[in-house]
Every structure is written in structure tokens, then in C-alpha cells.
mmCIF file of C-alpha atoms and ligand atoms in Angstrom:
data_model
loop_
_atom_site.group_PDB
_atom_site.id
_atom_site.type_symbol
_atom_site.label_atom_id
_atom_site.label_comp_id
_atom_site.label_asym_id
_atom_site.label_seq_id
_atom_site.Cartn_x
_atom_site.Cartn_y
_atom_site.Cartn_z
ATOM 1 C CA MET A 1 127.791 156.976 92.060
ATOM 2 C CA THR A 2 124.708 155.391 90.474
ATOM 3 C CA ARG A 3 122.139 157.811 89.183
ATOM 4 C CA LYS A 4 118.543 157.780 90.372
ATOM 5 C CA THR A 5 116.052 156.253 87.958
ATOM 6 C CA VAL A 6 113.212 158.409 86.676
ATOM 7 C CA PHE A 7 110.184 157.089 84.758
ATOM 8 C CA SER A 8 107.289 158.865 83.094
ATOM 9 C CA GLY A 9 104.832 158.330 80.254
ATOM 10 C CA LEU A 10 102.561 160.269 77.917
ATOM 11 C CA GLN A 11 99.471 158.986 76.121
ATOM 12 C CA PRO A 12 99.611 159.213 72.331
ATOM 13 C CA THR A 13 96.164 160.662 71.974
ATOM 14 C CA GLY A 14 97.234 163.565 69.747
ATOM 15 C CA ASN A 15 97.024 167.147 70.872
ATOM 16 C CA ILE A 16 100.083 167.480 73.125
ATOM 17 C CA HIS A 17 99.314 170.755 74.832
ATOM 18 C CA LEU A 18 100.769 173.444 77.077
ATOM 19 C CA GLY A 19 99.572 171.566 80.186
ATOM 20 C CA ASN A 20 101.502 168.443 79.209
ATOM 21 C CA TYR A 21 104.510 170.591 78.353
ATOM 22 C CA LEU A 22 104.617 172.870 81.414
ATOM 23 C CA GLY A 23 103.346 170.262 83.889
ATOM 24 C CA ALA A 24 105.488 167.323 82.869
ATOM 25 C CA LEU A 25 107.539 167.430 79.672
ATOM 26 C CA ARG A 26 109.778 170.350 80.610
ATOM 27 C CA ASN A 27 110.804 168.376 83.657
ATOM 28 C CA TRP A 28 111.344 165.230 81.588
ATOM 29 C CA VAL A 29 113.819 167.101 79.434
ATOM 30 C CA ALA A 30 115.637 168.835 82.294
ATOM 31 C CA LEU A 31 116.023 165.630 84.314
ATOM 32 C CA GLN A 32 117.964 163.956 81.514
ATOM 33 C CA ASP A 33 121.092 165.845 82.588
ATOM 34 C CA GLU A 34 121.221 164.234 85.993
ATOM 35 C CA TYR A 35 119.164 161.061 86.091
ATOM 36 C CA ASP A 36 118.816 157.695 84.417
ATOM 37 C CA CYS A 37 115.601 158.557 82.577
ATOM 38 C CA ILE A 38 113.078 156.146 81.105
ATOM 39 C CA TYR A 39 110.316 157.719 79.029
ATOM 40 C CA CYS A 40 107.510 155.896 77.396
ATOM 41 C CA VAL A 41 104.686 156.531 74.943
ATOM 42 C CA VAL A 42 101.982 154.796 76.976
ATOM 43 C CA ASP A 43 99.852 153.504 74.118
ATOM 44 C CA LEU A 44 98.181 150.762 76.192
ATOM 45 C CA HIS A 45 96.776 153.456 78.446
ATOM 46 C CA ALA A 46 95.406 155.299 75.445
ATOM 47 C CA ILE A 47 93.243 152.381 74.261
ATOM 48 C CA THR A 48 91.196 152.555 77.453
ATOM 49 C CA VAL A 49 89.094 154.951 75.388
ATOM 50 C CA PRO A 50 88.138 153.895 71.827
ATOM 51 C CA GLN A 51 90.730 154.665 69.117
ATOM 52 C CA ASP A 52 90.521 154.260 65.354
ATOM 53 C CA PRO A 53 93.287 151.666 64.653
ATOM 54 C CA GLY A 54 94.699 153.356 61.538
ATOM 55 C CA GLU A 55 94.755 156.799 63.099
ATOM 56 C CA PHE A 56 96.049 155.431 66.366
ATOM 57 C CA ARG A 57 99.095 153.876 64.717
ATOM 58 C CA ALA A 58 99.962 157.271 63.242
ATOM 59 C CA ASP A 59 99.207 159.050 66.546
ATOM 60 C CA ARG A 60 101.648 156.789 68.400
ATOM 61 C CA HIS A 61 104.484 157.726 66.056
ATOM 62 C CA GLU A 62 103.434 161.347 66.050
ATOM 63 C CA ALA A 63 103.581 161.461 69.869
ATOM 64 C CA ALA A 64 107.081 159.969 69.821
ATOM 65 C CA LYS A 65 108.141 162.596 67.283
ATOM 66 C CA VAL A 66 106.686 165.494 69.274
ATOM 67 C CA LEU A 67 108.417 164.243 72.421
ATOM 68 C CA MET A 68 111.733 164.144 70.573
ATOM 69 C CA ALA A 69 111.076 167.679 69.279
ATOM 70 C CA VAL A 70 110.376 168.833 72.832
ATOM 71 C CA GLY A 71 113.771 167.469 73.838
ATOM 72 C CA VAL A 72 113.442 163.823 74.874
ATOM 73 C CA ASP A 73 116.754 162.484 73.649
ATOM 74 C CA PRO A 74 116.841 158.760 72.812
ATOM 75 C CA GLU A 75 120.640 158.877 72.969
ATOM 76 C CA ARG A 76 120.488 159.873 76.648
ATOM 77 C CA SER A 77 117.194 158.358 77.813
ATOM 78 C CA LEU A 78 115.529 155.013 77.312
ATOM 79 C CA PHE A 79 112.565 155.885 75.068
ATOM 80 C CA TYR A 80 110.064 153.393 73.615
ATOM 81 C CA PHE A 81 106.414 152.369 73.129
ATOM 82 C CA GLN A 82 104.828 150.703 76.178
ATOM 83 C CA SER A 83 102.947 148.116 74.081
ATOM 84 C CA GLN A 84 106.222 146.735 72.689
ATOM 85 C CA VAL A 85 107.466 145.695 76.138
ATOM 86 C CA PRO A 86 105.067 143.024 77.456
ATOM 87 C CA HIS A 87 106.596 143.119 80.947
ATOM 88 C CA HIS A 88 104.426 146.153 81.691
ATOM 89 C CA THR A 89 101.224 144.119 81.473
ATOM 90 C CA GLU A 90 102.702 141.085 83.212
ATOM 91 C CA LEU A 91 103.654 143.181 86.213
ATOM 92 C CA ALA A 92 100.292 144.978 86.096
ATOM 93 C CA TRP A 93 98.528 141.628 86.444
ATOM 94 C CA ILE A 94 100.641 140.674 89.446
ATOM 95 C CA LEU A 95 100.121 144.070 91.108
ATOM 96 C CA GLY A 96 96.406 143.802 90.344
ATOM 97 C CA THR A 97 96.236 140.805 92.652
ATOM 98 C CA ILE A 98 97.280 142.976 95.589
ATOM 99 C CA THR A 99 95.142 146.014 94.682
ATOM 100 C CA GLY A 100 91.900 146.553 96.564
ATOM 101 C CA THR A 101 88.915 147.484 94.438
ATOM 102 C CA GLY A 102 87.922 150.014 97.107
ATOM 103 C CA GLN A 103 91.032 152.027 96.285
ATOM 104 C CA LEU A 104 90.337 151.892 92.537
ATOM 105 C CA ASN A 105 86.744 152.992 93.124
ATOM 106 C CA ARG A 106 88.077 156.212 94.641
ATOM 107 C CA MET A 107 90.207 157.233 91.646
ATOM 108 C CA THR A 108 88.861 160.549 90.378
ATOM 109 C CA GLN A 109 90.165 160.117 86.828
ATOM 110 C CA TRP A 110 88.259 156.838 86.509
ATOM 111 C CA LYS A 111 85.104 158.404 87.850
ATOM 112 C CA ASP A 112 85.428 161.356 85.443
ATOM 113 C CA LYS A 113 86.318 159.333 82.355
ATOM 114 C CA ALA A 114 83.871 156.490 82.981
ATOM 115 C CA ASP A 115 81.110 159.100 82.916
ATOM 116 C CA VAL A 116 82.179 160.334 79.494
ATOM 117 C CA ALA A 117 83.696 157.291 77.773
ATOM 118 C CA GLY A 118 81.611 154.563 79.405
ATOM 119 C CA SER A 119 83.275 152.266 81.892
ATOM 120 C CA ASN A 120 85.480 149.298 80.995
ATOM 121 C CA LEU A 121 87.939 147.165 82.882
ATOM 122 C CA GLY A 122 90.962 148.824 81.265
ATOM 123 C CA LEU A 123 89.877 152.268 82.384
ATOM 124 C CA TYR A 124 89.237 150.941 85.870
ATOM 125 C CA SER A 125 92.596 149.215 86.217
ATOM 126 C CA TYR A 126 94.510 152.034 84.451
ATOM 127 C CA PRO A 127 96.225 153.131 87.702
ATOM 128 C CA VAL A 128 97.514 149.571 88.287
ATOM 129 C CA LEU A 129 99.136 149.545 84.854
ATOM 130 C CA MET A 130 100.610 152.946 85.626
ATOM 131 C CA ALA A 131 102.026 151.586 88.893
ATOM 132 C CA ALA A 132 103.528 148.683 86.937
ATOM 133 C CA ASP A 133 105.084 151.102 84.414
ATOM 134 C CA ILE A 134 106.855 152.907 87.221
ATOM 135 C CA LEU A 135 107.824 149.942 89.368
ATOM 136 C CA LEU A 136 108.953 147.753 86.447
ATOM 137 C CA PHE A 137 112.185 149.739 86.153
ATOM 138 C CA ARG A 138 112.451 150.415 89.901
ATOM 139 C CA ALA A 139 111.954 154.145 89.294
ATOM 140 C CA GLU A 140 112.586 156.360 92.298
ATOM 141 C CA ALA A 141 111.067 159.541 90.896
ATOM 142 C CA VAL A 142 108.225 160.320 88.500
ATOM 143 C CA PRO A 143 107.786 163.743 86.858
ATOM 144 C CA VAL A 144 104.016 164.330 86.455
ATOM 145 C CA GLY A 145 101.392 167.040 86.578
ATOM 146 C CA GLU A 146 99.123 167.370 89.590
ATOM 147 C CA ASP A 147 96.316 165.308 88.019
ATOM 148 C CA GLN A 148 98.458 162.199 88.361
ATOM 149 C CA LYS A 149 99.138 162.617 92.083
ATOM 150 C CA GLN A 150 96.434 160.191 93.155
ATOM 151 C CA HIS A 151 97.654 157.527 90.717
ATOM 152 C CA LEU A 152 101.175 157.938 91.982
ATOM 153 C CA GLU A 153 99.951 157.467 95.527
ATOM 154 C CA LEU A 154 98.616 154.060 94.460
ATOM 155 C CA ALA A 155 102.002 153.167 92.946
ATOM 156 C CA ARG A 156 103.614 154.019 96.279
ATOM 157 C CA ASP A 157 101.080 151.913 98.198
ATOM 158 C CA LEU A 158 101.569 148.963 95.871
ATOM 159 C CA ALA A 159 105.357 149.138 96.183
ATOM 160 C CA GLN A 160 105.050 149.053 99.966
ATOM 161 C CA ARG A 161 102.439 146.279 99.948
ATOM 162 C CA PHE A 162 104.488 144.118 97.577
ATOM 163 C CA ASN A 163 107.662 144.675 99.606
ATOM 164 C CA ALA A 164 105.903 143.760 102.864
ATOM 165 C CA ARG A 165 104.501 140.575 101.383
ATOM 166 C CA PHE A 166 107.244 139.274 99.107
ATOM 167 C CA GLY A 167 110.502 141.008 100.126
ATOM 168 C CA ASP A 168 112.085 144.360 99.654
ATOM 169 C CA GLU A 169 112.132 144.804 95.897
ATOM 170 C CA PHE A 170 110.615 148.118 94.811
ATOM 171 C CA PRO A 171 111.764 151.610 95.734
ATOM 172 C CA VAL A 172 108.807 153.756 96.826
ATOM 173 C CA PRO A 173 108.649 156.346 94.013
ATOM 174 C CA ASP A 174 108.394 160.081 94.678
ATOM 175 C CA PRO A 175 106.444 162.421 92.425
ATOM 176 C CA ILE A 176 108.269 165.357 90.849
ATOM 177 C CA ILE A 177 105.552 167.982 90.478
ATOM 178 C CA PRO A 178 106.586 171.480 89.400
ATOM 179 C CA LYS A 179 105.797 174.354 91.776
ATOM 180 C CA ARG A 180 104.177 176.249 88.906
ATOM 181 C CA GLY A 181 102.568 174.715 85.807
ATOM 182 C CA ALA A 182 101.447 171.559 87.617
ATOM 183 C CA ARG A 183 97.869 172.335 86.635
ATOM 184 C CA VAL A 184 97.500 174.499 83.553
ATOM 185 C CA MET A 185 93.841 175.347 83.133
ATOM 186 C CA SER A 186 91.567 175.371 80.087
ATOM 187 C CA LEU A 187 91.533 178.700 78.219
ATOM 188 C CA GLN A 188 87.753 178.453 77.942
ATOM 189 C CA ASP A 189 86.960 177.221 81.445
ATOM 190 C CA PRO A 190 89.620 178.058 84.016
ATOM 191 C CA ALA A 191 87.911 175.755 86.525
ATOM 192 C CA SER A 192 88.941 172.683 84.470
ATOM 193 C CA LYS A 193 92.438 171.546 83.564
ATOM 194 C CA MET A 194 93.663 171.955 79.996
ATOM 195 C CA SER A 195 93.089 168.557 78.461
ATOM 196 C CA LYS A 196 93.699 166.615 75.246
ATOM 197 C CA SER A 197 90.192 165.225 75.246
ATOM 198 C CA ASP A 198 88.292 168.514 75.655
ATOM 199 C CA PRO A 199 86.071 168.726 72.537
ATOM 200 C CA ASP A 200 86.589 172.519 72.430
ATOM 201 C CA GLU A 201 89.862 173.113 70.576
ATOM 202 C CA GLY A 202 89.853 176.708 71.787
ATOM 203 C CA SER A 203 90.456 175.401 75.303
ATOM 204 C CA ARG A 204 94.089 174.510 74.655
ATOM 205 C CA ILE A 205 97.287 175.521 72.908
ATOM 206 C CA LEU A 206 99.233 172.700 71.327
ATOM 207 C CA VAL A 207 103.017 172.675 71.409
ATOM 208 C CA LEU A 208 103.041 172.592 67.583
ATOM 209 C CA ASP A 209 100.410 175.304 67.028
ATOM 210 C CA ASP A 210 101.453 178.004 64.562
ATOM 211 C CA PRO A 211 101.889 181.584 65.838
ATOM 212 C CA ASP A 212 98.546 182.821 64.479
ATOM 213 C CA THR A 213 96.627 180.009 66.152
ATOM 214 C CA ILE A 214 98.383 180.727 69.438
ATOM 215 C CA ARG A 215 97.534 184.432 69.190
ATOM 216 C CA ARG A 216 93.914 183.692 68.302
ATOM 217 C CA ARG A 217 93.452 181.187 71.131
ATOM 218 C CA LEU A 218 94.879 183.590 73.688
ATOM 219 C CA LYS A 219 92.861 186.527 72.409
ATOM 220 C CA ARG A 220 89.713 184.453 72.961
ATOM 221 C CA ALA A 221 90.788 183.098 76.348
ATOM 222 C CA VAL A 222 88.127 183.576 79.002
ATOM 223 C CA THR A 223 89.099 186.262 81.510
ATOM 224 C CA ASP A 224 87.457 187.535 84.661
ATOM 225 C CA SER A 225 85.481 190.577 85.697
ATOM 226 C CA GLY A 226 87.441 193.772 86.401
ATOM 227 C CA ARG A 227 90.483 194.809 84.382
ATOM 228 C CA ASP A 228 93.509 194.555 86.666
ATOM 229 C CA VAL A 229 96.094 191.873 85.966
ATOM 230 C CA ARG A 230 96.363 190.274 89.391
ATOM 231 C CA TYR A 231 97.360 186.758 90.520
ATOM 232 C CA ASP A 232 94.358 185.523 92.478
ATOM 233 C CA TRP A 233 92.990 182.035 91.743
ATOM 234 C CA GLU A 234 89.794 182.668 93.751
ATOM 235 C CA GLN A 235 88.685 185.894 92.089
ATOM 236 C CA LYS A 236 90.620 185.778 88.832
ATOM 237 C CA PRO A 237 91.292 182.211 87.708
ATOM 238 C CA GLY A 238 91.455 183.095 83.984
ATOM 239 C CA ILE A 239 94.060 185.818 84.433
ATOM 240 C CA SER A 240 95.975 183.811 87.055
ATOM 241 C CA ASN A 241 96.320 180.972 84.551
ATOM 242 C CA LEU A 242 97.726 183.387 81.957
ATOM 243 C CA ILE A 243 100.087 184.983 84.505
ATOM 244 C CA GLU A 244 101.431 181.566 85.363
ATOM 245 C CA ILE A 245 101.930 180.678 81.701
ATOM 246 C CA LEU A 246 103.787 183.968 81.123
ATOM 247 C CA SER A 247 105.943 183.390 84.188
ATOM 248 C CA LEU A 248 106.910 179.916 82.986
ATOM 249 C CA PHE A 249 107.837 181.081 79.504
ATOM 250 C CA THR A 250 109.756 184.205 80.523
ATOM 251 C CA GLY A 251 111.226 183.127 83.867
ATOM 252 C CA LYS A 252 109.826 186.355 85.421
ATOM 253 C CA ASP A 253 108.356 185.916 88.867
ATOM 254 C CA ILE A 254 104.677 186.605 89.493
ATOM 255 C CA PRO A 255 105.028 189.853 91.532
ATOM 256 C CA SER A 256 107.127 191.419 88.771
ATOM 257 C CA ILE A 257 104.527 190.429 86.162
ATOM 258 C CA GLU A 258 101.803 192.009 88.314
ATOM 259 C CA ALA A 259 103.908 195.141 88.751
ATOM 260 C CA GLU A 260 104.649 195.412 85.038
ATOM 261 C CA TYR A 261 101.190 194.629 83.611
ATOM 262 C CA GLY A 262 98.800 195.280 86.519
ATOM 263 C CA GLU A 263 97.303 198.317 84.776
ATOM 264 C CA ALA A 264 97.879 197.247 81.169
ATOM 265 C CA GLY A 265 94.368 195.866 80.581
ATOM 266 C CA TYR A 266 93.450 192.328 79.564
ATOM 267 C CA GLY A 267 93.809 192.832 75.796
ATOM 268 C CA THR A 268 97.395 194.084 75.986
ATOM 269 C CA PHE A 269 98.294 191.459 78.558
ATOM 270 C CA LYS A 270 96.968 188.636 76.374
ATOM 271 C CA ASP A 271 99.131 189.938 73.487
ATOM 272 C CA VAL A 272 102.187 189.824 75.740
ATOM 273 C CA VAL A 273 101.401 186.251 76.838
ATOM 274 C CA ALA A 274 100.825 185.227 73.214
ATOM 275 C CA GLU A 275 104.210 186.571 72.066
ATOM 276 C CA ALA A 276 105.997 184.814 74.943
ATOM 277 C CA VAL A 277 104.300 181.495 74.097
ATOM 278 C CA VAL A 278 105.020 181.894 70.363
ATOM 279 C CA GLU A 279 108.677 182.544 71.117
ATOM 280 C CA GLY A 280 108.913 179.769 73.718
ATOM 281 C CA LEU A 281 107.420 177.131 71.435
ATOM 282 C CA ALA A 282 109.316 178.168 68.276
ATOM 283 C CA PRO A 283 112.339 175.893 68.955
ATOM 284 C CA ILE A 284 109.990 172.898 69.322
ATOM 285 C CA ARG A 285 108.330 173.648 65.986
ATOM 286 C CA ARG A 286 111.722 173.998 64.344
ATOM 287 C CA ALA A 287 113.038 170.761 65.855
ATOM 288 C CA TYR A 288 109.875 168.938 64.771
ATOM 289 C CA ARG A 289 110.299 170.149 61.184
ATOM 290 C CA ASP A 290 113.892 168.927 61.102
ATOM 291 C CA LEU A 291 113.224 165.438 62.457
ATOM 292 C CA ASP A 292 113.435 162.516 60.068
ATOM 293 C CA ASP A 293 110.570 159.997 60.430
ATOM 294 C CA ALA A 294 112.609 156.943 59.403
ATOM 295 C CA GLU A 295 115.351 157.823 61.876
ATOM 296 C CA GLY A 296 112.711 158.364 64.580
ATOM 297 C CA ALA A 297 111.221 154.909 63.930
ATOM 298 C CA ARG A 298 114.693 153.374 64.085
ATOM 299 C CA LEU A 299 115.410 155.023 67.430
ATOM 300 C CA MET A 300 112.101 153.759 68.831
ATOM 301 C CA GLN A 301 112.916 150.206 67.716
ATOM 302 C CA ARG A 302 116.292 150.374 69.381
ATOM 303 C CA GLY A 303 114.650 151.750 72.525
ATOM 304 C CA THR A 304 112.199 148.844 72.530
ATOM 305 C CA LEU A 305 114.984 146.266 72.390
ATOM 306 C CA ASP A 306 116.928 147.959 75.180
ATOM 307 C CA ALA A 307 113.796 148.304 77.301
ATOM 308 C CA ARG A 308 112.874 144.631 76.852
ATOM 309 C CA THR A 309 116.326 143.489 77.901
ATOM 310 C CA ARG A 310 116.357 145.703 80.941
ATOM 311 C CA ALA A 311 112.771 144.866 81.908
ATOM 312 C CA GLU A 312 113.373 141.129 81.627
ATOM 313 C CA GLY A 313 116.164 141.267 84.213
ATOM 314 C CA TYR A 314 113.964 143.110 86.678
ATOM 315 C CA GLN A 315 110.831 141.106 85.989
ATOM 316 C CA GLN A 316 112.550 137.772 86.542
ATOM 317 C CA LYS A 317 113.227 138.917 90.103
ATOM 318 C CA VAL A 318 109.498 139.564 90.607
ATOM 319 C CA ARG A 319 108.608 136.135 89.195
ATOM 320 C CA GLU A 320 111.024 134.518 91.629
ATOM 321 C CA LEU A 321 109.623 136.430 94.590
ATOM 322 C CA VAL A 322 105.994 135.495 93.879
ATOM 323 C CA GLY A 323 106.783 131.865 92.997
ATOM 324 C CA LEU A 324 106.310 132.091 89.247
ATOM 325 C CA ALA A 325 109.883 131.232 88.190
ATOM 326 C CA ASP A 326 110.952 127.605 87.652
HETATM 327 N N1 AQP B 1 96.480 170.663 82.365
HETATM 328 C C1 AQP B 1 97.608 170.109 82.773
HETATM 329 N N2 AQP B 1 98.481 170.810 83.517
HETATM 330 C C2 AQP B 1 99.652 170.259 83.926
HETATM 331 N N3 AQP B 1 100.029 168.991 83.629
HETATM 332 C C3 AQP B 1 99.196 168.256 82.880
HETATM 333 N N4 AQP B 1 99.271 166.977 82.386
HETATM 334 C C4 AQP B 1 98.151 166.708 81.688
HETATM 335 N N5 AQP B 1 97.327 167.773 81.691
HETATM 336 C C5 AQP B 1 97.947 168.763 82.421
HETATM 337 C C6 AQP B 1 100.408 166.084 82.601
HETATM 338 O O1 AQP B 1 100.877 165.666 81.311
HETATM 339 C C7 AQP B 1 101.443 164.364 81.443
HETATM 340 C C8 AQP B 1 100.994 163.470 80.320
HETATM 341 O O2 AQP B 1 99.598 163.330 80.404
HETATM 342 P P1 AQP B 1 98.816 162.080 79.823
HETATM 343 O O3 AQP B 1 99.225 161.813 78.450
HETATM 344 O O4 AQP B 1 98.922 160.942 80.752
HETATM 345 O O5 AQP B 1 97.346 162.635 79.820
HETATM 346 P P2 AQP B 1 96.404 163.066 81.025
HETATM 347 O O6 AQP B 1 97.108 163.287 82.307
HETATM 348 O O7 AQP B 1 95.260 162.121 81.066
HETATM 349 O O8 AQP B 1 95.918 164.497 80.591
HETATM 350 P P3 AQP B 1 95.603 165.019 79.167
HETATM 351 O O9 AQP B 1 96.882 165.106 78.390
HETATM 352 O O10 AQP B 1 94.889 166.288 79.163
HETATM 353 O O11 AQP B 1 94.641 163.919 78.545
HETATM 354 P P4 AQP B 1 93.092 163.655 78.894
HETATM 355 O O12 AQP B 1 92.312 164.619 78.085
HETATM 356 O O13 AQP B 1 92.924 162.255 78.413
HETATM 357 O O14 AQP B 1 92.878 163.828 80.355
HETATM 358 C C9 AQP B 1 101.043 163.837 82.816
HETATM 359 O O15 AQP B 1 102.183 163.861 83.663
HETATM 360 C C10 AQP B 1 100.012 164.802 83.291
HETATM 361 O O16 AQP B 1 100.054 164.958 84.692
#
């Protein structure tokens, strides 16, 4: 039986945090057992906001290394840098010709980022490139956090539109969004998602943070009025975020966490969350320390070659369908 194809990507903008890990990367790793997985460091997406070229080169390799430490296994999954496989941008151009600007105008991430970073065409057409990433390899499922739901909806629309116009070519991809952890919130502002680009470093925990940093960040996490540890996003978003993080790291369900720590007080509860996060992230820190940079670069090069070969086969079919193949 052929395995379903899964695709997902992560931007190499440094700072891979608990939101990325709990919302998406844990699923990436788990899916490798069952699916044909294709994972990509989406560096072309990252240059939609200005990057220093020297630092960016290092950040790209660093992101690949962190992903391998988290458990992305280049021996089991196809793993490469997006920019090294030009079929992504070729397909994005073709899909762009069937994308309405009205739909792009409604993308919340564009609206949010254009306000901060200043608008540019790349930022605007970002979701079309993301659709191309997914459809290029005919992915059927895409593990993402909740913030990417709207972009995935566009990928689904474009698959259907292309199929209706040119012939049945693309599967319509389904999101894989975890029930819990799909939207990990900032430790300093539980109304906003934890984010790589938040200028306040205290707002996030990175997967490679050392134990003392993790403890300090959680000690300073914003909590709510009152003192009971209760899961209630309306009244207690700060504590609910921490409960969810604890649940994901320990496997305990939320009612048992409430029963165990309901009366413990915020300070004690934060210590418990901190120790669970320290313990949960320790294997990633160890794996990162043991990885060899030269071997990592070699694996990425091999991934690039495999991805190009596979993408070329698929892309030729698209060229034929739209009348671009001679
Ligand atoms: N806070 C979050 N909670 C759950 N999942 C999240 N993801 C991101 N933030 C959270 C998921 O992580 C995957 C990789 O994200 P990305 O590299 O594409 O970056 P992003 O979605 O734009 O979010 P970031 O990492 O915080 O960056 P900025 O600051 O640029 O917005 C995606 O599957 C995403 O859903």
C-alpha cells in the first residue's frame, strides 16, 4: 500500500520556540513512522522580511540542525532547503496566475506583518508560495499550527481551481492541527501567539534554552488575577497556556492537572511547569550537542538532489497540463 505524502516547512528565522515545537514539529516527527514525509527549511519565505545575508546563511543551517535535533530524520524523510529546489518558485508563479488578489488581501498574516515589516510583493504572495510548496509534491496532509489554517485553505482552493481548469492533478491537502498546542501563547501577553519575531525574548522559550533560562522565563510569565490554577481561556489565559504546556510535556490530562495543582498557587505551579519543560527539552539539547555540522550539511545536500529529482517529475506534468512543455 502506498503511504500518504505529508509536507511541511519551517522558516529559518532563528528562535525555534515551544509554539513551533508543540504546534507543528512534534507532529512532524511522529508522522515519520507512518507517512512519506517531506520537510523543508523554507528559506524563501524567510526573506519576505529583511535578513542580513551573512547571518541568514548561518540561520538556515542552524534551523536544519535544530530540526534534526528535534527528530526530523533525513534517513526517513526528504529534508532540504526550499531555495535549492527551483520548482517551488516555478509552481508558485503558475498558481499565482489563478489566485485572486481579493483572497490575498484577506490573509491575516499579511495584514499583520505588512504593518510591522512594510509591505512587499513577496510578503503578499507568501501564501501562494506556500501552496506551491505543498502541491509540488502532491502532499495530502500538512502538519501545522493554527496560525497557518488560513494559508492552508488557500492551498486547498488552488488545488481545486487548478484541477477544474487543467485536469485532476493535485490532491486537496488536509491540515493536521493538534488538538492541544495548536496555538501556544506568548508568556508575556497571553492574547498573542508565541512568535519568533516578538522583540521581547521573555515572551518565548526556545527549544535549545538552558534550564536556568527556562526557569527564569516561566517564573516571569504573566499570570491572571486570583490564585487558583484553573483551565479557563476567558478568565485565565496566562494560566491556561501554562496548563496546556504542562499537559503536553507530561501527557497528563487537563482535569487531573487542575485537581493536582488547583490550590498550589501560581509560584509553585510555574516551578512544576518549568521542571517538566526542562526535562522534556533535555533530549533535544543533547541531540543538538552531538550532531556533526559537516554531516548535517552533507545530508542537506543529498536531500536537495533527491528533492530536485522528485520535483522535476511532478512539475513536468504541470507544465504539460498548462501548455508549457514542448
Ligand atoms: N505559537 C504557536 N503555537 C503553535 N504553533 C505555532 N507555529 C508557529 N507559532 C506557533 C507553527 O510552527 C510552524 C513553523 O512556523 P513558521 O516557521 O512558518 O513561522 P510562523 O508560523 O510565521 O510563526 P513564528 O515561528 O512565530 O514566526 P513569526 O514570528 O514570523 O510569526 C508552523 O506550522 C506554525 O503554524
